[in-house]
Amino acid sequence: MAMAAPAVVASTHLGTPVVDDKTTTSSTTNNDDTSCTSPGIITCPNEIQKQIVKGVVRAKLSKRRHLVLPRAISPDYLDTLMPDIVTNLFEPQPVTYNGGVANIKQWKISCYLEVMEGGVPCTNPHMALQRHCSELLETCNMLFASWYRQQHACNDNRKSAKYKMDENSYPIVSRLMTFITRYNPAPEENALLKHVDGAGKVDGSLVVALPIDRWTDSYGNNSFEGYGGGLTFWDGRMSGKNEPEEILYDTRSGDVAFIDKAVWHQANPITKGTRWALVIFYNVER
Ligand SMILES: O=C(O)CCC(=O)C(=O)O
Ligand SMILES: [Fe+2]
């Protein structure tokens, strides 16, 4: 039976507040971590917050609704989580999607930490894996809320554009579905071709690139470096063919992709090694 596991709302956020769409200056309410001497899950929260602000401003100029931030999560932190994931916890859970996911009927390479009640796919979440990643998941909520607030800061008066806010004026976000995927070169296991995430319920997604597995085999054997991987987006200004631009990111451990509702993207095929990613689908309360 599928179990819903709604997320705790992050009440404290990254240090620096957003720059409003219409303003060109920012104010800082929290300067206490500018030195970044004690790296945590996010190596330097103030710096990441600034990069979210800058990245979204740039994305909006190109009419893009996604953002990829290099090393937003500390690769060193991910290195402490991965050994248990790759050696003990990760168990692929075969699931059948309605109509298939990116044309694959039986998806066999993900392990689900949280699933939507009555949703598709219907599977038992892996509670031990969820507990193992709980701190990381809460950090992802914070990052996603910060990005979403920035991306959707505007004077749009449509009701659908409005969201509920917490006491710090951040959107109230909850995880609808959370899973870890391990790609390998086998057909139907090497990629997740061009798709949009979830049904209508998903307001946005976050993808964390996880480290190359150096614990079940050597780096050399598991690396996909030079053999594909990364993410492609079709988003933003229409190009010559009246299609959105195609943008490729060669993502590495700690890189975080923020994806707005119904943005087309793909996890590119790999032809060698294994590639791991954490994926979260979000609901934003209206
Ligand atoms: O594996 C990735 O890097 C992204 C996968 C993805 O887009 C998805 O699972 O919806
Ligand atoms: Fe996706």
CSV table of C-alpha atoms and ligand atoms in Angstrom, one decimal:
chain,number,residue,atom,x,y,z
A,1,MET,CA,0.0,0.0,0.0
A,2,ALA,CA,1.2,3.4,-0.8
A,3,MET,CA,1.8,5.7,2.1
A,4,ALA,CA,1.9,9.4,2.0
A,5,ALA,CA,4.7,11.0,3.9
A,6,PRO,CA,4.2,14.7,3.8
A,7,ALA,CA,7.2,16.7,4.5
A,8,VAL,CA,7.9,19.0,7.4
A,9,VAL,CA,7.9,22.6,6.3
A,10,ALA,CA,11.2,24.3,6.7
A,11,SER,CA,10.7,27.3,8.9
A,12,THR,CA,14.2,28.7,8.7
A,13,HIS,CA,15.6,29.4,5.4
A,14,LEU,CA,18.9,30.3,3.7
A,15,GLY,CA,20.4,33.4,5.1
A,16,THR,CA,19.8,36.2,2.6
A,17,PRO,CA,16.3,37.2,1.5
A,18,VAL,CA,15.2,37.4,-2.1
A,19,VAL,CA,15.6,40.4,-4.3
A,20,ASP,CA,12.1,41.3,-5.4
A,21,ASP,CA,11.5,41.2,-9.1
A,22,LYS,CA,11.0,44.9,-9.3
A,23,THR,CA,14.0,46.0,-7.2
A,24,THR,CA,17.7,46.0,-7.9
A,25,THR,CA,19.0,45.9,-4.3
A,26,SER,CA,18.9,43.3,-1.7
A,27,SER,CA,19.1,43.5,2.1
A,28,THR,CA,20.7,41.0,4.3
A,29,THR,CA,19.1,39.8,7.5
A,30,ASN,CA,21.6,37.2,8.5
A,31,ASN,CA,25.3,37.6,8.0
A,32,ASP,CA,26.4,35.0,10.5
A,33,ASP,CA,27.6,32.4,8.1
A,34,THR,CA,29.5,34.4,5.5
A,35,SER,CA,32.8,32.9,6.5
A,36,CYS,CA,31.7,29.3,5.6
A,37,THR,CA,34.2,27.7,7.9
A,38,SER,CA,32.1,24.8,9.0
A,39,PRO,CA,30.7,23.1,5.9
A,40,GLY,CA,27.4,21.3,6.4
A,41,ILE,CA,25.0,19.8,4.0
A,42,ILE,CA,25.0,23.2,2.2
A,43,THR,CA,28.6,24.3,2.2
A,44,CYS,CA,27.9,28.0,2.2
A,45,PRO,CA,24.2,28.9,2.7
A,46,ASN,CA,24.5,32.6,2.1
A,47,GLU,CA,26.5,32.0,-1.1
A,48,ILE,CA,23.9,29.5,-2.4
A,49,GLN,CA,21.1,31.9,-1.6
A,50,LYS,CA,22.9,34.6,-3.7
A,51,GLN,CA,23.3,32.1,-6.5
A,52,ILE,CA,19.6,31.3,-6.4
A,53,VAL,CA,18.8,35.0,-6.7
A,54,LYS,CA,21.3,35.6,-9.5
A,55,GLY,CA,20.4,32.3,-11.3
A,56,VAL,CA,16.7,33.1,-11.3
A,57,VAL,CA,17.2,36.6,-12.5
A,58,ARG,CA,19.2,35.3,-15.4
A,59,ALA,CA,16.8,32.4,-16.0
A,60,LYS,CA,13.8,34.9,-16.2
A,61,LEU,CA,15.7,37.1,-18.8
A,62,SER,CA,15.8,34.0,-21.0
A,63,LYS,CA,12.3,33.0,-20.0
A,64,ARG,CA,13.6,29.8,-18.4
A,65,ARG,CA,11.7,28.0,-15.7
A,66,HIS,CA,14.5,25.8,-14.4
A,67,LEU,CA,17.8,26.4,-12.7
A,68,VAL,CA,20.9,24.2,-12.2
A,69,LEU,CA,23.1,25.2,-9.3
A,70,PRO,CA,26.6,23.6,-9.3
A,71,ARG,CA,27.5,22.1,-5.9
A,72,ALA,CA,24.5,23.5,-4.0
A,73,ILE,CA,24.8,20.4,-1.8
A,74,SER,CA,28.2,19.6,-0.4
A,75,PRO,CA,29.7,16.6,-2.3
A,76,ASP,CA,31.6,15.8,1.0
A,77,TYR,CA,28.3,15.5,2.8
A,78,LEU,CA,26.9,13.2,0.0
A,79,ASP,CA,30.0,11.1,0.3
A,80,THR,CA,29.1,10.4,3.9
A,81,LEU,CA,25.5,9.2,2.9
A,82,MET,CA,26.4,7.2,-0.2
A,83,PRO,CA,28.3,4.1,1.2
A,84,ASP,CA,25.2,2.9,3.1
A,85,ILE,CA,22.9,3.7,0.2
A,86,VAL,CA,24.9,1.8,-2.4
A,87,THR,CA,25.9,-1.1,-0.2
A,88,ASN,CA,22.9,-1.8,2.0
A,89,LEU,CA,19.8,0.4,1.6
A,90,PHE,CA,19.1,0.9,-2.1
A,91,GLU,CA,16.7,-1.8,-3.5
A,92,PRO,CA,15.2,-1.2,-6.9
A,93,GLN,CA,11.4,-1.4,-6.8
A,94,PRO,CA,9.9,-2.3,-10.1
A,95,VAL,CA,6.8,-0.1,-10.7
A,96,THR,CA,4.3,0.1,-13.5
A,97,TYR,CA,3.3,3.6,-14.6
A,98,ASN,CA,0.0,4.4,-16.4
A,99,GLY,CA,1.1,4.7,-20.0
A,100,GLY,CA,4.7,4.3,-19.1
A,101,VAL,CA,7.3,6.9,-17.9
A,102,ALA,CA,9.1,8.4,-21.0
A,103,ASN,CA,7.8,5.3,-22.9
A,104,ILE,CA,9.1,2.7,-20.4
A,105,LYS,CA,6.2,0.6,-19.1
A,106,GLN,CA,8.1,-1.2,-16.2
A,107,TRP,CA,10.5,1.2,-14.5
A,108,LYS,CA,13.0,-0.9,-12.5
A,109,ILE,CA,15.8,1.3,-11.4
A,110,SER,CA,14.4,3.5,-8.6
A,111,CYS,CA,13.9,3.0,-4.9
A,112,TYR,CA,11.1,5.1,-3.4
A,113,LEU,CA,11.5,7.0,-0.1
A,114,GLU,CA,8.1,8.7,-0.2
A,115,VAL,CA,5.1,8.1,-2.4
A,116,MET,CA,1.7,9.8,-3.0
A,117,GLU,CA,-1.2,8.1,-1.3
A,118,GLY,CA,-3.2,6.4,-4.0
A,119,GLY,CA,-0.8,7.8,-6.6
A,120,VAL,CA,1.2,6.1,-9.3
A,121,PRO,CA,3.5,4.3,-8.8
A,122,CYS,CA,2.0,2.4,-5.9
A,123,THR,CA,4.7,0.9,-3.9
A,124,ASN,CA,5.9,0.7,-0.3
A,125,PRO,CA,8.3,3.4,0.6
A,126,HIS,CA,11.7,2.3,1.8
A,127,MET,CA,11.5,3.7,5.4
A,128,ALA,CA,15.1,3.0,6.3
A,129,LEU,CA,16.4,4.8,3.2
A,130,GLN,CA,14.0,7.7,4.0
A,131,ARG,CA,15.4,7.9,7.5
A,132,HIS,CA,18.9,7.8,6.3
A,133,CYS,CA,18.3,10.7,3.9
A,134,SER,CA,15.9,12.7,6.2
A,135,GLU,CA,18.3,15.6,6.9
A,136,LEU,CA,19.1,15.9,3.3
A,137,LEU,CA,15.4,15.9,2.4
A,138,GLU,CA,14.7,18.8,4.8
A,139,THR,CA,17.6,20.7,3.3
A,140,CYS,CA,16.1,20.1,-0.1
A,141,ASN,CA,12.8,21.5,1.1
A,142,MET,CA,14.6,24.7,2.1
A,143,LEU,CA,16.4,25.0,-1.2
A,144,PHE,CA,13.2,24.3,-3.2
A,145,ALA,CA,11.2,26.9,-1.2
A,146,SER,CA,13.9,29.5,-1.7
A,147,TRP,CA,14.1,28.8,-5.4
A,148,TYR,CA,10.3,28.7,-5.8
A,149,ARG,CA,9.8,32.0,-4.0
A,150,GLN,CA,12.4,33.6,-6.2
A,151,GLN,CA,11.1,32.1,-9.4
A,152,HIS,CA,7.5,33.0,-8.7
A,153,ALA,CA,8.1,36.4,-7.1
A,154,CYS,CA,6.0,38.6,-9.4
A,155,ASN,CA,3.0,40.8,-9.6
A,156,ASP,CA,0.9,38.1,-11.1
A,157,ASN,CA,-2.6,38.6,-9.7
A,158,ARG,CA,-4.1,35.3,-11.0
A,159,LYS,CA,-5.3,33.1,-8.2
A,160,SER,CA,-3.4,30.1,-9.5
A,161,ALA,CA,-0.2,32.1,-9.2
A,162,LYS,CA,-0.6,32.7,-5.5
A,163,TYR,CA,0.7,30.4,-2.9
A,164,LYS,CA,0.3,30.2,0.9
A,165,MET,CA,3.3,31.4,2.9
A,166,ASP,CA,4.9,30.4,6.2
A,167,GLU,CA,5.8,33.0,8.9
A,168,ASN,CA,9.0,33.9,7.0
A,169,SER,CA,7.1,34.5,3.7
A,170,TYR,CA,8.3,31.3,2.1
A,171,PRO,CA,6.0,29.0,0.1
A,172,ILE,CA,4.7,26.0,2.1
A,173,VAL,CA,6.1,23.1,0.2
A,174,SER,CA,5.7,19.3,0.7
A,175,ARG,CA,7.2,16.3,-0.9
A,176,LEU,CA,4.8,14.3,-3.0
A,177,MET,CA,7.2,11.7,-4.2
A,178,THR,CA,10.9,11.1,-3.4
A,179,PHE,CA,13.1,8.4,-5.0
A,180,ILE,CA,16.7,7.5,-5.7
A,181,THR,CA,17.5,6.2,-9.2
A,182,ARG,CA,20.6,4.2,-10.3
A,183,TYR,CA,21.1,4.3,-14.1
A,184,ASN,CA,23.3,1.7,-15.9
A,185,PRO,CA,24.0,1.2,-19.6
A,186,ALA,CA,21.3,-1.5,-20.1
A,187,PRO,CA,18.4,-0.6,-22.5
A,188,GLU,CA,15.5,1.1,-20.5
A,189,GLU,CA,17.9,1.6,-17.6
A,190,ASN,CA,20.3,4.0,-19.1
A,191,ALA,CA,18.2,7.2,-19.2
A,192,LEU,CA,14.9,8.9,-18.5
A,193,LEU,CA,14.1,10.4,-21.9
A,194,LYS,CA,12.3,13.6,-22.5
A,195,HIS,CA,9.4,14.0,-20.1
A,196,VAL,CA,7.6,16.3,-17.7
A,197,ASP,CA,7.3,15.3,-14.0
A,198,GLY,CA,4.2,13.8,-12.5
A,199,ALA,CA,0.6,14.4,-13.2
A,200,GLY,CA,-1.0,17.8,-12.7
A,201,LYS,CA,-0.4,17.7,-9.0
A,202,VAL,CA,3.4,18.3,-9.2
A,203,ASP,CA,4.2,22.0,-8.8
A,204,GLY,CA,7.9,21.5,-9.3
A,205,SER,CA,10.8,19.1,-8.8
A,206,LEU,CA,14.3,19.1,-7.4
A,207,VAL,CA,17.1,16.7,-8.6
A,208,VAL,CA,20.3,16.2,-6.7
A,209,ALA,CA,23.2,14.5,-8.6
A,210,LEU,CA,24.7,11.9,-6.3
A,211,PRO,CA,28.4,10.8,-6.2
A,212,ILE,CA,29.8,8.2,-8.5
A,213,ASP,CA,29.7,4.9,-6.5
A,214,ARG,CA,33.3,4.3,-5.3
A,215,TRP,CA,32.1,1.8,-2.6
A,216,THR,CA,30.8,-1.2,-4.5
A,217,ASP,CA,33.5,-1.0,-7.2
A,218,SER,CA,36.4,1.2,-8.2
A,219,TYR,CA,35.7,4.8,-9.4
A,220,GLY,CA,37.1,3.8,-12.8
A,221,ASN,CA,34.6,1.0,-13.2
A,222,ASN,CA,31.6,2.9,-12.0
A,223,SER,CA,32.4,6.3,-13.5
A,224,PHE,CA,30.3,7.5,-16.5
A,225,GLU,CA,32.7,10.4,-17.2
A,226,GLY,CA,32.9,10.8,-21.0
A,227,TYR,CA,30.1,8.3,-21.5
A,228,GLY,CA,27.0,10.5,-21.4
A,229,GLY,CA,24.8,11.4,-18.4
A,230,GLY,CA,23.7,14.8,-17.2
A,231,LEU,CA,20.5,16.6,-17.8
A,232,THR,CA,18.9,18.2,-20.8
A,233,PHE,CA,16.2,20.8,-20.7
A,234,TRP,CA,13.9,22.2,-23.3
A,235,ASP,CA,12.9,25.5,-21.9
A,236,GLY,CA,13.0,29.2,-22.4
A,237,ARG,CA,13.0,31.4,-25.5
A,238,MET,CA,11.8,29.9,-28.7
A,239,SER,CA,14.7,29.2,-31.0
A,240,GLY,CA,14.7,29.2,-34.8
A,241,LYS,CA,12.4,26.1,-35.2
A,242,ASN,CA,9.9,27.7,-32.9
A,243,GLU,CA,10.9,25.3,-30.2
A,244,PRO,CA,12.3,26.1,-26.8
A,245,GLU,CA,16.1,26.1,-26.5
A,246,GLU,CA,17.8,22.8,-25.7
A,247,ILE,CA,20.2,23.2,-22.7
A,248,LEU,CA,22.6,20.6,-21.5
A,249,TYR,CA,24.2,20.3,-18.1
A,250,ASP,CA,27.0,17.9,-17.4
A,251,THR,CA,25.9,17.5,-13.7
A,252,ARG,CA,28.2,16.1,-11.0
A,253,SER,CA,27.8,15.3,-7.3
A,254,GLY,CA,26.1,18.0,-5.4
A,255,ASP,CA,24.6,19.8,-8.4
A,256,VAL,CA,21.0,20.7,-7.8
A,257,ALA,CA,18.4,21.1,-10.6
A,258,PHE,CA,15.2,23.1,-9.8
A,259,ILE,CA,12.4,22.4,-12.3
A,260,ASP,CA,9.2,24.3,-12.5
A,261,LYS,CA,5.8,22.7,-13.3
A,262,ALA,CA,5.7,20.9,-16.7
A,263,VAL,CA,9.2,21.9,-17.9
A,264,TRP,CA,10.4,19.2,-20.4
A,265,HIS,CA,13.7,17.6,-19.4
A,266,GLN,CA,15.6,14.4,-19.6
A,267,ALA,CA,18.2,12.3,-17.8
A,268,ASN,CA,20.7,11.7,-20.6
A,269,PRO,CA,21.7,8.1,-21.5
A,270,ILE,CA,24.9,6.7,-20.1
A,271,THR,CA,26.9,4.0,-21.9
A,272,LYS,CA,29.3,3.1,-19.1
A,273,GLY,CA,29.3,3.0,-15.3
A,274,THR,CA,26.4,3.9,-13.0
A,275,ARG,CA,24.7,7.2,-12.3
A,276,TRP,CA,22.8,8.0,-9.2
A,277,ALA,CA,20.3,10.8,-8.6
A,278,LEU,CA,17.8,11.8,-5.8
A,279,VAL,CA,14.6,13.1,-7.2
A,280,ILE,CA,11.8,15.0,-5.3
A,281,PHE,CA,8.4,16.0,-6.7
A,282,TYR,CA,6.9,18.9,-4.8
A,283,ASN,CA,3.5,20.3,-4.0
A,284,VAL,CA,3.2,24.0,-3.2
A,285,GLU,CA,0.2,24.9,-1.0
A,286,ARG,CA,-2.3,27.3,-2.5
B,1,LIG,O1,18.0,11.2,-13.0
B,1,LIG,C1,18.0,12.4,-13.1
B,1,LIG,O2,19.0,13.1,-13.1
B,1,LIG,C2,16.7,13.1,-13.3
B,1,LIG,C3,15.5,12.2,-13.4
B,1,LIG,C4,14.2,12.8,-13.6
B,1,LIG,O3,14.0,13.8,-14.3
B,1,LIG,C5,13.0,12.1,-13.0
B,1,LIG,O4,13.2,11.1,-12.4
B,1,LIG,O5,11.9,12.7,-13.2
B,2,FE,FE,12.0,14.3,-14.3
